[in-house]
Amino acid sequence: MTVWDDVVGQDRVTVQLAAAARDADALITAAHAAAGSGGQPAPSTDPSGASQMTHAWLFTGPPGSGRATAARAFAAALQCVSPDRAGEYGAPGCGFCDGCHTALVGTHADVEIVRTDLLSIGVKETRDLVRRSSLSPAGGRWQVIVLEDADRLTEGAGNVLLKAVEEPAPRTVWLLCAPSVEDVLPTIRSRCRHLSLCTPPVDAVAEVLVRRDGIEPAAAARAARATQGHIGRARRLATDERARSRRTAVLKLPLRVDDIGGCLKAAQELIDAAGEDAKQVAEDVDTKETEELRAALGAAAGTGGRLPRGTAGAMKELQDRQKRRSTRTQRDSLDLALVDLTGFYRDVLALQLGASVALANDEVRDSVERIATASTAERTLRRIEAVIACREALDRNVAPLLAVEAMTAALRAG
């Protein structure tokens, strides 16, 4: 098993990354040899004189395409220390050596994996990353920064990052991930090598769920088909009963918007379900974080113990962070429901147009056929547009309940 095995359905991308990892390995090997002999390392081992390796990469692709997985796999290949990597049949990224293993599980000292559970990444966090990137590798071959949510950088944070990406330390590599190039500042993306990932095939997603997660083939196939190749959502749907229940409730919504009362009730239930998800995350994480901070600040034992003087600000900062995380969780949960709803109407449209494609929601075929028979393709397109408009409204910070109520009313009108 190599580090590329979990990069599903992205053969073109893995070929490019594997070639870059080989060149990177050759550069480091040449540098070590030159240091030992007192000479200068060769700049490239490519016969054309152009190395496939560069200091900054931008991975883009639709949600679920595995852009973060590809970035982490590349980071592991850069740290590969397998003795066979430079042989005739070898290549960096064996998946078994200490460098590969620790990079993949997130414990490698020279691989920083950055993801956020907040709505944005600010200037302070980015400055910390830039300081980290200026350090030489502690023990590995490269200092690698994987920024999984580059699209969440604020404008100020992007400007802070720009200088580090433009003039990185000699052995520092930036791996940025975003849904599209438009989600990253032009000045940053122009200094990165761009790799575009596609949505992986449903069969490939099902195969990796069976192989890596031990999911039954039938359940894996259903989850992969229902999520249309979104790897993360497919895994959650196949392993989490609560996620399946949420999705079942969402797929019943199109049959419940026959009158205004039904529209308003369905909208409220969607909001309540998203709030419940946020509450669940808070129960799992917030209490532990709060107690750990209180202990670090020297508060008396127990939840009622007083905080030492001058530490209230740190506690307030944690509470603000937890509130922002709750907002992000609620929005993500609501957006996931809207994606499932879009998939339902996609199936309706496929039936209405006689398209020879498999239904993503075959388990509710009766409902899909009922809606398809009772409406037209034009009305279905307007309903899909209403769901998309709701997602865009939520991105603009419209009150969630108002946005969803407007959507359900539009679904009723068609």
Short mmCIF file of C-alpha atoms in Angstrom, two decimals:
data_model
loop_
_atom_site.label_atom_id
_atom_site.label_comp_id
_atom_site.label_asym_id
_atom_site.label_seq_id
_atom_site.Cartn_x
_atom_site.Cartn_y
_atom_site.Cartn_z
CA MET A 1 0.00 0.00 0.00
CA THR A 2 1.47 3.35 -1.06
CA VAL A 3 0.53 6.84 0.04
CA TRP A 4 -1.34 7.31 -3.26
CA ASP A 5 -3.83 4.47 -2.68
CA ASP A 6 -6.37 6.75 -0.96
CA VAL A 7 -6.21 9.40 -3.69
CA VAL A 8 -9.27 8.01 -5.45
CA GLY A 9 -9.90 8.48 -9.16
CA GLN A 10 -7.14 11.06 -9.69
CA ASP A 11 -4.62 9.19 -11.85
CA ARG A 12 -3.40 12.27 -13.70
CA VAL A 13 -2.77 14.15 -10.45
CA THR A 14 -0.97 11.26 -8.75
CA VAL A 15 1.36 10.88 -11.75
CA GLN A 16 2.35 14.55 -11.48
CA LEU A 17 2.80 14.37 -7.71
CA ALA A 18 4.83 11.16 -7.89
CA ALA A 19 7.16 12.76 -10.45
CA ALA A 20 7.56 15.82 -8.23
CA ALA A 21 8.28 13.61 -5.20
CA ARG A 22 11.02 11.79 -7.15
CA ASP A 23 12.63 15.09 -8.13
CA ALA A 24 12.32 16.38 -4.58
CA ASP A 25 14.02 13.25 -3.26
CA ALA A 26 16.81 13.65 -5.81
CA LEU A 27 17.33 17.29 -4.82
CA ILE A 28 17.64 16.44 -1.13
CA THR A 29 19.91 13.47 -1.83
CA ALA A 30 22.14 15.65 -4.02
CA ALA A 31 22.21 18.35 -1.35
CA HIS A 32 23.29 15.85 1.31
CA ALA A 33 25.97 14.45 -0.97
CA ALA A 34 27.27 17.92 -1.79
CA ALA A 35 27.33 18.86 1.88
CA GLY A 36 29.43 15.81 2.58
CA SER A 37 31.90 16.60 -0.20
CA GLY A 38 31.91 20.36 0.17
CA GLY A 39 30.49 20.93 -3.33
CA GLN A 40 27.25 22.42 -4.61
CA PRO A 41 24.10 20.31 -5.21
CA ALA A 42 22.77 19.91 -8.72
CA PRO A 43 19.62 22.01 -9.20
CA SER A 44 17.70 19.28 -11.07
CA THR A 45 17.93 15.65 -12.09
CA ASP A 46 15.39 15.92 -14.91
CA PRO A 47 16.99 15.28 -18.33
CA SER A 48 15.34 18.41 -19.70
CA GLY A 49 16.80 20.43 -16.85
CA ALA A 50 13.36 21.33 -15.47
CA SER A 51 12.48 19.85 -12.08
CA GLN A 52 8.90 18.76 -11.46
CA MET A 53 9.25 19.97 -7.87
CA THR A 54 8.31 23.46 -6.75
CA HIS A 55 7.83 25.22 -3.42
CA ALA A 56 4.08 26.01 -3.56
CA TRP A 57 1.11 23.97 -4.79
CA LEU A 58 -2.59 24.71 -5.09
CA PHE A 59 -4.99 21.74 -5.02
CA THR A 60 -8.50 22.57 -6.23
CA GLY A 61 -11.55 20.45 -6.85
CA PRO A 62 -15.22 20.10 -5.91
CA PRO A 63 -16.14 19.05 -2.36
CA GLY A 64 -15.37 15.39 -1.85
CA SER A 65 -12.80 15.17 -4.62
CA GLY A 66 -10.07 14.43 -2.07
CA ARG A 67 -7.89 17.51 -2.52
CA ALA A 68 -6.77 17.44 1.13
CA THR A 69 -6.10 13.70 0.88
CA ALA A 70 -3.92 14.29 -2.18
CA ALA A 71 -2.03 17.06 -0.37
CA ARG A 72 -1.38 14.86 2.66
CA ALA A 73 -0.25 11.99 0.44
CA PHE A 74 2.21 14.31 -1.32
CA ALA A 75 3.47 15.55 2.05
CA ALA A 76 4.09 11.94 3.08
CA ALA A 77 5.93 11.18 -0.17
CA LEU A 78 8.19 14.18 0.41
CA GLN A 79 9.14 12.76 3.82
CA CYS A 80 9.61 9.15 2.62
CA VAL A 81 12.80 7.56 3.95
CA SER A 82 12.36 4.05 2.55
CA PRO A 83 15.74 2.62 1.46
CA ASP A 84 14.07 1.34 -1.73
CA ARG A 85 12.66 4.70 -2.85
CA ALA A 86 15.54 5.47 -5.22
CA GLY A 87 15.89 2.00 -6.74
CA GLU A 88 15.02 1.03 -10.29
CA TYR A 89 11.44 0.16 -9.32
CA GLY A 90 11.15 2.31 -6.24
CA ALA A 91 9.61 5.73 -5.69
CA PRO A 92 9.02 7.99 -2.69
CA GLY A 93 5.73 7.32 -0.95
CA CYS A 94 6.01 3.70 0.13
CA GLY A 95 3.37 4.18 2.84
CA PHE A 96 5.21 2.00 5.39
CA CYS A 97 8.35 3.86 6.46
CA ASP A 98 8.44 6.14 9.49
CA GLY A 99 8.36 9.29 7.35
CA CYS A 100 5.28 8.21 5.36
CA HIS A 101 3.40 6.81 8.35
CA THR A 102 3.86 9.76 10.68
CA ALA A 103 3.05 12.26 7.93
CA LEU A 104 -0.19 10.46 7.09
CA VAL A 105 -1.38 10.20 10.69
CA GLY A 106 -0.42 13.80 11.47
CA THR A 107 2.44 13.28 13.93
CA HIS A 108 5.45 14.11 11.73
CA ALA A 109 7.47 16.95 13.26
CA ASP A 110 7.99 18.62 9.87
CA VAL A 111 4.46 18.32 8.47
CA GLU A 112 1.97 20.90 9.72
CA ILE A 113 -1.63 20.12 8.72
CA VAL A 114 -3.88 23.14 9.17
CA ARG A 115 -7.66 22.89 9.10
CA THR A 116 -10.20 25.11 10.78
CA ASP A 117 -13.57 24.49 12.39
CA LEU A 118 -14.28 28.25 12.28
CA LEU A 119 -15.69 30.44 9.54
CA SER A 120 -12.32 31.95 8.62
CA ILE A 121 -8.57 31.87 9.20
CA GLY A 122 -7.28 35.17 10.54
CA VAL A 123 -4.07 37.13 10.50
CA LYS A 124 -2.80 35.85 13.86
CA GLU A 125 -3.02 32.18 12.90
CA THR A 126 -1.42 32.89 9.52
CA ARG A 127 1.51 34.72 11.09
CA ASP A 128 2.13 31.69 13.28
CA LEU A 129 2.23 29.53 10.15
CA VAL A 130 4.63 31.90 8.40
CA ARG A 131 6.96 31.76 11.41
CA ARG A 132 6.77 27.95 11.33
CA SER A 133 7.54 27.88 7.62
CA SER A 134 10.78 29.82 8.10
CA LEU A 135 12.28 27.03 10.23
CA SER A 136 14.55 24.36 8.86
CA PRO A 137 13.24 20.78 8.99
CA ALA A 138 13.71 19.33 12.46
CA GLY A 139 14.46 15.83 11.23
CA GLY A 140 12.65 15.27 7.98
CA ARG A 141 13.63 16.12 4.44
CA TRP A 142 11.26 19.08 3.93
CA GLN A 143 9.25 21.49 6.04
CA VAL A 144 5.70 20.98 4.69
CA ILE A 145 2.69 23.19 5.47
CA VAL A 146 -0.67 21.72 4.38
CA LEU A 147 -3.39 24.41 4.50
CA GLU A 148 -6.61 22.48 3.91
CA ASP A 149 -8.92 25.52 4.03
CA ALA A 150 -7.04 28.12 2.03
CA ASP A 151 -10.38 29.47 0.81
CA ARG A 152 -11.16 30.56 4.39
CA LEU A 153 -8.21 32.95 4.64
CA THR A 154 -9.32 36.51 5.25
CA GLU A 155 -7.91 39.14 2.91
CA GLY A 156 -5.46 40.26 5.59
CA ALA A 157 -4.38 36.68 6.26
CA GLY A 158 -3.87 36.14 2.53
CA ASN A 159 -1.59 39.15 2.34
CA VAL A 160 0.42 37.81 5.28
CA LEU A 161 0.77 34.45 3.53
CA LEU A 162 1.77 36.00 0.21
CA LYS A 163 5.32 36.92 1.22
CA ALA A 164 6.01 33.45 2.60
CA VAL A 165 4.73 31.76 -0.56
CA GLU A 166 6.61 34.20 -2.78
CA GLU A 167 9.94 33.80 -1.00
CA PRO A 168 9.87 30.55 1.00
CA ALA A 169 12.71 29.07 2.99
CA PRO A 170 14.91 26.74 0.86
CA ARG A 171 13.35 23.50 2.14
CA THR A 172 9.79 24.67 2.81
CA VAL A 173 6.83 23.50 0.72
CA TRP A 174 3.34 25.04 0.86
CA LEU A 175 0.36 22.84 -0.08
CA LEU A 176 -2.84 24.91 -0.32
CA CYS A 177 -6.31 23.40 -0.83
CA ALA A 178 -9.42 25.24 -2.03
CA PRO A 179 -12.58 24.46 -4.01
CA SER A 180 -11.48 26.62 -6.96
CA VAL A 181 -8.73 29.03 -7.99
CA GLU A 182 -11.17 31.92 -7.56
CA ASP A 183 -11.30 31.16 -3.82
CA VAL A 184 -7.62 32.14 -3.44
CA LEU A 185 -6.07 35.58 -3.88
CA PRO A 186 -4.75 36.05 -7.45
CA THR A 187 -1.35 37.05 -6.10
CA ILE A 188 -1.09 33.74 -4.21
CA ARG A 189 -2.42 31.40 -6.89
CA SER A 190 -0.09 32.93 -9.49
CA ARG A 191 2.85 31.73 -7.39
CA CYS A 192 1.58 28.15 -7.00
CA ARG A 193 1.58 25.15 -9.29
CA HIS A 194 -2.08 24.32 -9.83
CA LEU A 195 -3.52 20.81 -9.70
CA SER A 196 -7.21 20.39 -10.49
CA LEU A 197 -8.99 17.33 -9.09
CA CYS A 198 -12.29 15.94 -10.37
CA THR A 199 -15.16 14.18 -8.63
CA PRO A 200 -14.09 10.51 -8.35
CA PRO A 201 -16.20 7.75 -9.92
CA VAL A 202 -18.86 6.22 -7.69
CA ASP A 203 -17.39 2.72 -8.10
CA ALA A 204 -13.95 3.94 -7.01
CA VAL A 205 -15.39 5.54 -3.88
CA ALA A 206 -17.27 2.36 -3.00
CA GLU A 207 -14.09 0.32 -3.45
CA VAL A 208 -12.07 2.49 -1.09
CA LEU A 209 -14.82 2.36 1.56
CA VAL A 210 -14.70 -1.44 1.44
CA ARG A 211 -10.92 -1.65 1.39
CA ARG A 212 -10.00 1.02 3.91
CA ASP A 213 -13.02 1.20 6.22
CA GLY A 214 -14.24 -2.40 6.12
CA ILE A 215 -17.76 -1.41 5.06
CA GLU A 216 -20.00 -4.03 3.50
CA PRO A 217 -19.93 -3.78 -0.32
CA ALA A 218 -23.67 -3.20 -0.63
CA ALA A 219 -23.67 -0.43 1.99
CA ALA A 220 -20.57 1.14 0.45
CA ALA A 221 -22.19 1.15 -2.99
CA ARG A 222 -25.37 2.78 -1.64
CA ALA A 223 -23.42 5.47 0.21
CA ALA A 224 -21.18 6.23 -2.77
CA ARG A 225 -24.15 6.46 -5.11
CA ALA A 226 -26.17 8.62 -2.72
CA THR A 227 -23.34 11.14 -2.34
CA GLN A 228 -22.35 11.01 -6.02
CA GLY A 229 -18.68 10.36 -5.35
CA HIS A 230 -18.13 12.60 -2.28
CA ILE A 231 -15.66 10.48 -0.30
CA GLY A 232 -16.07 12.08 3.13
CA ARG A 233 -19.87 12.20 3.00
CA ALA A 234 -20.02 8.63 1.71
CA ARG A 235 -17.94 7.38 4.64
CA ARG A 236 -20.09 9.26 7.13
CA LEU A 237 -23.32 8.02 5.54
CA ALA A 238 -22.10 4.43 5.61
CA THR A 239 -20.93 4.52 9.23
CA ASP A 240 -23.20 7.00 11.05
CA GLU A 241 -26.82 6.05 11.70
CA ARG A 242 -27.66 9.62 12.68
CA ALA A 243 -26.42 10.89 9.31
CA ARG A 244 -28.65 8.39 7.52
CA SER A 245 -31.65 9.48 9.60
CA ARG A 246 -30.96 13.15 8.82
CA ARG A 247 -30.77 12.41 5.11
CA THR A 248 -33.98 10.38 5.15
CA ALA A 249 -35.79 13.32 6.75
CA VAL A 250 -34.43 15.74 4.14
CA LEU A 251 -35.54 13.53 1.25
CA LYS A 252 -39.12 13.63 2.59
CA LEU A 253 -39.22 17.43 2.43
CA PRO A 254 -40.34 17.76 -1.24
CA LEU A 255 -43.55 15.91 -0.35
CA ARG A 256 -44.27 18.16 2.62
CA VAL A 257 -44.42 21.60 0.98
CA ASP A 258 -47.98 21.42 -0.34
CA ASP A 259 -49.10 24.44 1.71
CA ILE A 260 -47.54 27.39 3.51
CA GLY A 261 -47.88 25.71 6.88
CA GLY A 262 -45.96 22.71 5.62
CA CYS A 263 -43.27 24.99 4.15
CA LEU A 264 -42.71 26.82 7.43
CA LYS A 265 -42.70 23.61 9.48
CA ALA A 266 -40.23 21.91 7.15
CA ALA A 267 -37.93 24.96 7.25
CA GLN A 268 -37.99 25.02 11.06
CA GLU A 269 -37.17 21.32 11.24
CA LEU A 270 -34.16 21.77 8.95
CA ILE A 271 -32.86 24.57 11.16
CA ASP A 272 -33.50 22.57 14.33
CA ALA A 273 -31.65 19.55 12.93
CA ALA A 274 -28.63 21.71 12.06
CA GLY A 275 -28.73 23.24 15.54
CA GLU A 276 -28.82 19.78 17.06
CA ASP A 277 -25.66 18.86 15.17
CA ALA A 278 -23.94 21.98 16.48
CA LYS A 279 -25.11 21.15 20.01
CA GLN A 280 -23.73 17.62 19.70
CA VAL A 281 -20.31 18.94 18.68
CA ALA A 282 -20.40 21.41 21.59
CA GLU A 283 -21.19 18.66 24.06
CA ASP A 284 -18.32 16.55 22.76
CA VAL A 285 -15.68 19.27 22.60
CA ASP A 286 -16.55 22.47 24.46
CA THR A 287 -16.64 21.05 27.99
CA LYS A 288 -13.29 19.33 27.55
CA GLU A 289 -11.68 22.47 26.10
CA THR A 290 -13.04 24.64 28.89
CA GLU A 291 -11.81 22.35 31.66
CA GLU A 292 -8.38 22.01 30.05
CA LEU A 293 -8.03 25.80 29.82
CA ARG A 294 -9.21 26.30 33.40
CA ALA A 295 -6.62 23.79 34.59
CA ALA A 296 -3.90 25.46 32.51
CA LEU A 297 -4.83 28.85 33.98
CA GLY A 298 -4.64 27.48 37.51
CA ALA A 299 -8.35 27.56 38.41
CA ALA A 300 -9.49 25.65 41.46
CA ALA A 301 -10.67 22.10 40.81
CA GLY A 302 -14.29 21.67 39.77
CA THR A 303 -16.47 23.64 37.39
CA GLY A 304 -17.24 26.23 40.06
CA GLY A 305 -13.64 27.05 40.93
CA ARG A 306 -12.66 30.70 40.57
CA LEU A 307 -10.22 31.76 37.87
CA PRO A 308 -7.04 33.57 38.91
CA ARG A 309 -7.01 37.32 38.43
CA GLY A 310 -6.20 38.46 34.89
CA THR A 311 -7.21 35.25 33.11
CA ALA A 312 -10.80 36.14 32.22
CA GLY A 313 -9.70 37.36 28.79
CA ALA A 314 -8.33 33.94 27.83
CA MET A 315 -11.59 32.29 28.87
CA LYS A 316 -13.60 34.86 26.90
CA GLU A 317 -11.44 34.20 23.82
CA LEU A 318 -12.16 30.46 24.10
CA GLN A 319 -15.90 31.09 24.44
CA ASP A 320 -15.87 33.29 21.34
CA ARG A 321 -14.03 30.59 19.42
CA GLN A 322 -16.55 27.97 20.54
CA LYS A 323 -19.41 30.20 19.44
CA ARG A 324 -17.87 30.67 15.98
CA ARG A 325 -17.31 26.92 15.70
CA SER A 326 -20.95 26.28 16.59
CA THR A 327 -22.02 28.69 13.84
CA ARG A 328 -19.75 26.94 11.34
CA THR A 329 -21.06 23.49 12.35
CA GLN A 330 -24.67 24.60 12.03
CA ARG A 331 -24.06 26.10 8.59
CA ASP A 332 -22.16 23.05 7.37
CA SER A 333 -24.94 20.74 8.54
CA LEU A 334 -27.57 22.89 6.86
CA ASP A 335 -25.55 23.07 3.66
CA LEU A 336 -25.25 19.29 3.62
CA ALA A 337 -29.03 19.00 3.83
CA LEU A 338 -29.37 21.41 0.90
CA VAL A 339 -26.91 19.35 -1.15
CA ASP A 340 -29.03 16.24 -0.50
CA LEU A 341 -32.11 18.19 -1.54
CA THR A 342 -30.43 19.26 -4.77
CA GLY A 343 -29.60 15.61 -5.45
CA PHE A 344 -33.26 14.69 -5.05
CA TYR A 345 -34.39 17.22 -7.64
CA ARG A 346 -31.53 16.14 -9.91
CA ASP A 347 -33.07 12.67 -9.91
CA VAL A 348 -36.49 14.15 -10.62
CA LEU A 349 -35.08 16.05 -13.58
CA ALA A 350 -33.32 12.94 -14.88
CA LEU A 351 -36.62 11.06 -14.95
CA GLN A 352 -38.45 13.94 -16.58
CA LEU A 353 -35.86 14.22 -19.34
CA GLY A 354 -35.52 10.47 -19.81
CA ALA A 355 -31.79 10.59 -19.05
CA SER A 356 -30.04 7.22 -18.87
CA VAL A 357 -28.27 7.87 -15.58
CA ALA A 358 -28.51 6.00 -12.30
CA LEU A 359 -30.59 7.67 -9.60
CA ALA A 360 -28.57 8.89 -6.64
CA ASN A 361 -31.59 8.36 -4.37
CA ASP A 362 -32.86 5.05 -5.63
CA GLU A 363 -34.13 4.12 -2.15
CA VAL A 364 -36.83 6.83 -2.49
CA ARG A 365 -37.61 6.18 -6.14
CA ASP A 366 -41.36 6.24 -5.42
CA SER A 367 -41.13 9.83 -4.13
CA VAL A 368 -38.91 10.87 -7.03
CA GLU A 369 -41.35 9.42 -9.56
CA ARG A 370 -44.31 11.06 -7.81
CA ILE A 371 -42.74 14.52 -7.98
CA ALA A 372 -41.55 13.94 -11.56
CA THR A 373 -45.06 12.99 -12.70
CA ALA A 374 -46.75 15.89 -10.93
CA SER A 375 -44.50 18.65 -12.32
CA THR A 376 -42.46 19.63 -15.36
CA ALA A 377 -38.74 19.89 -16.06
CA GLU A 378 -39.02 23.70 -16.02
CA ARG A 379 -40.50 23.66 -12.52
CA THR A 380 -37.81 21.24 -11.37
CA LEU A 381 -35.09 23.57 -12.66
CA ARG A 382 -36.67 26.48 -10.78
CA ARG A 383 -36.67 24.37 -7.61
CA ILE A 384 -33.00 23.52 -8.04
CA GLU A 385 -32.31 27.23 -8.53
CA ALA A 386 -34.20 27.96 -5.30
CA VAL A 387 -31.98 25.55 -3.35
CA ILE A 388 -28.85 27.11 -4.89
CA ALA A 389 -30.14 30.59 -4.04
CA CYS A 390 -30.63 29.49 -0.43
CA ARG A 391 -27.03 28.26 -0.22
CA GLU A 392 -25.80 31.56 -1.65
CA ALA A 393 -27.93 33.50 0.84
CA LEU A 394 -26.42 31.55 3.73
CA ASP A 395 -22.94 32.37 2.40
CA ARG A 396 -23.92 36.06 2.60
CA ASN A 397 -24.89 35.62 6.26
CA VAL A 398 -28.65 35.86 5.71
CA ALA A 399 -30.55 34.64 8.77
CA PRO A 400 -30.76 30.84 8.23
CA LEU A 401 -34.45 30.50 9.09
CA LEU A 402 -35.46 33.29 6.70
CA ALA A 403 -33.34 31.83 3.88
CA VAL A 404 -34.75 28.32 4.33
CA GLU A 405 -38.35 29.55 4.63
CA ALA A 406 -37.93 31.47 1.36
CA MET A 407 -36.55 28.31 -0.24
CA THR A 408 -39.38 26.03 0.91
CA ALA A 409 -41.95 28.57 -0.32
CA ALA A 410 -40.20 28.60 -3.70
CA LEU A 411 -40.21 24.79 -3.78
CA ARG A 412 -43.96 24.83 -3.27
CA ALA A 413 -44.49 27.37 -6.04
CA GLY A 414 -42.13 25.59 -8.42
#
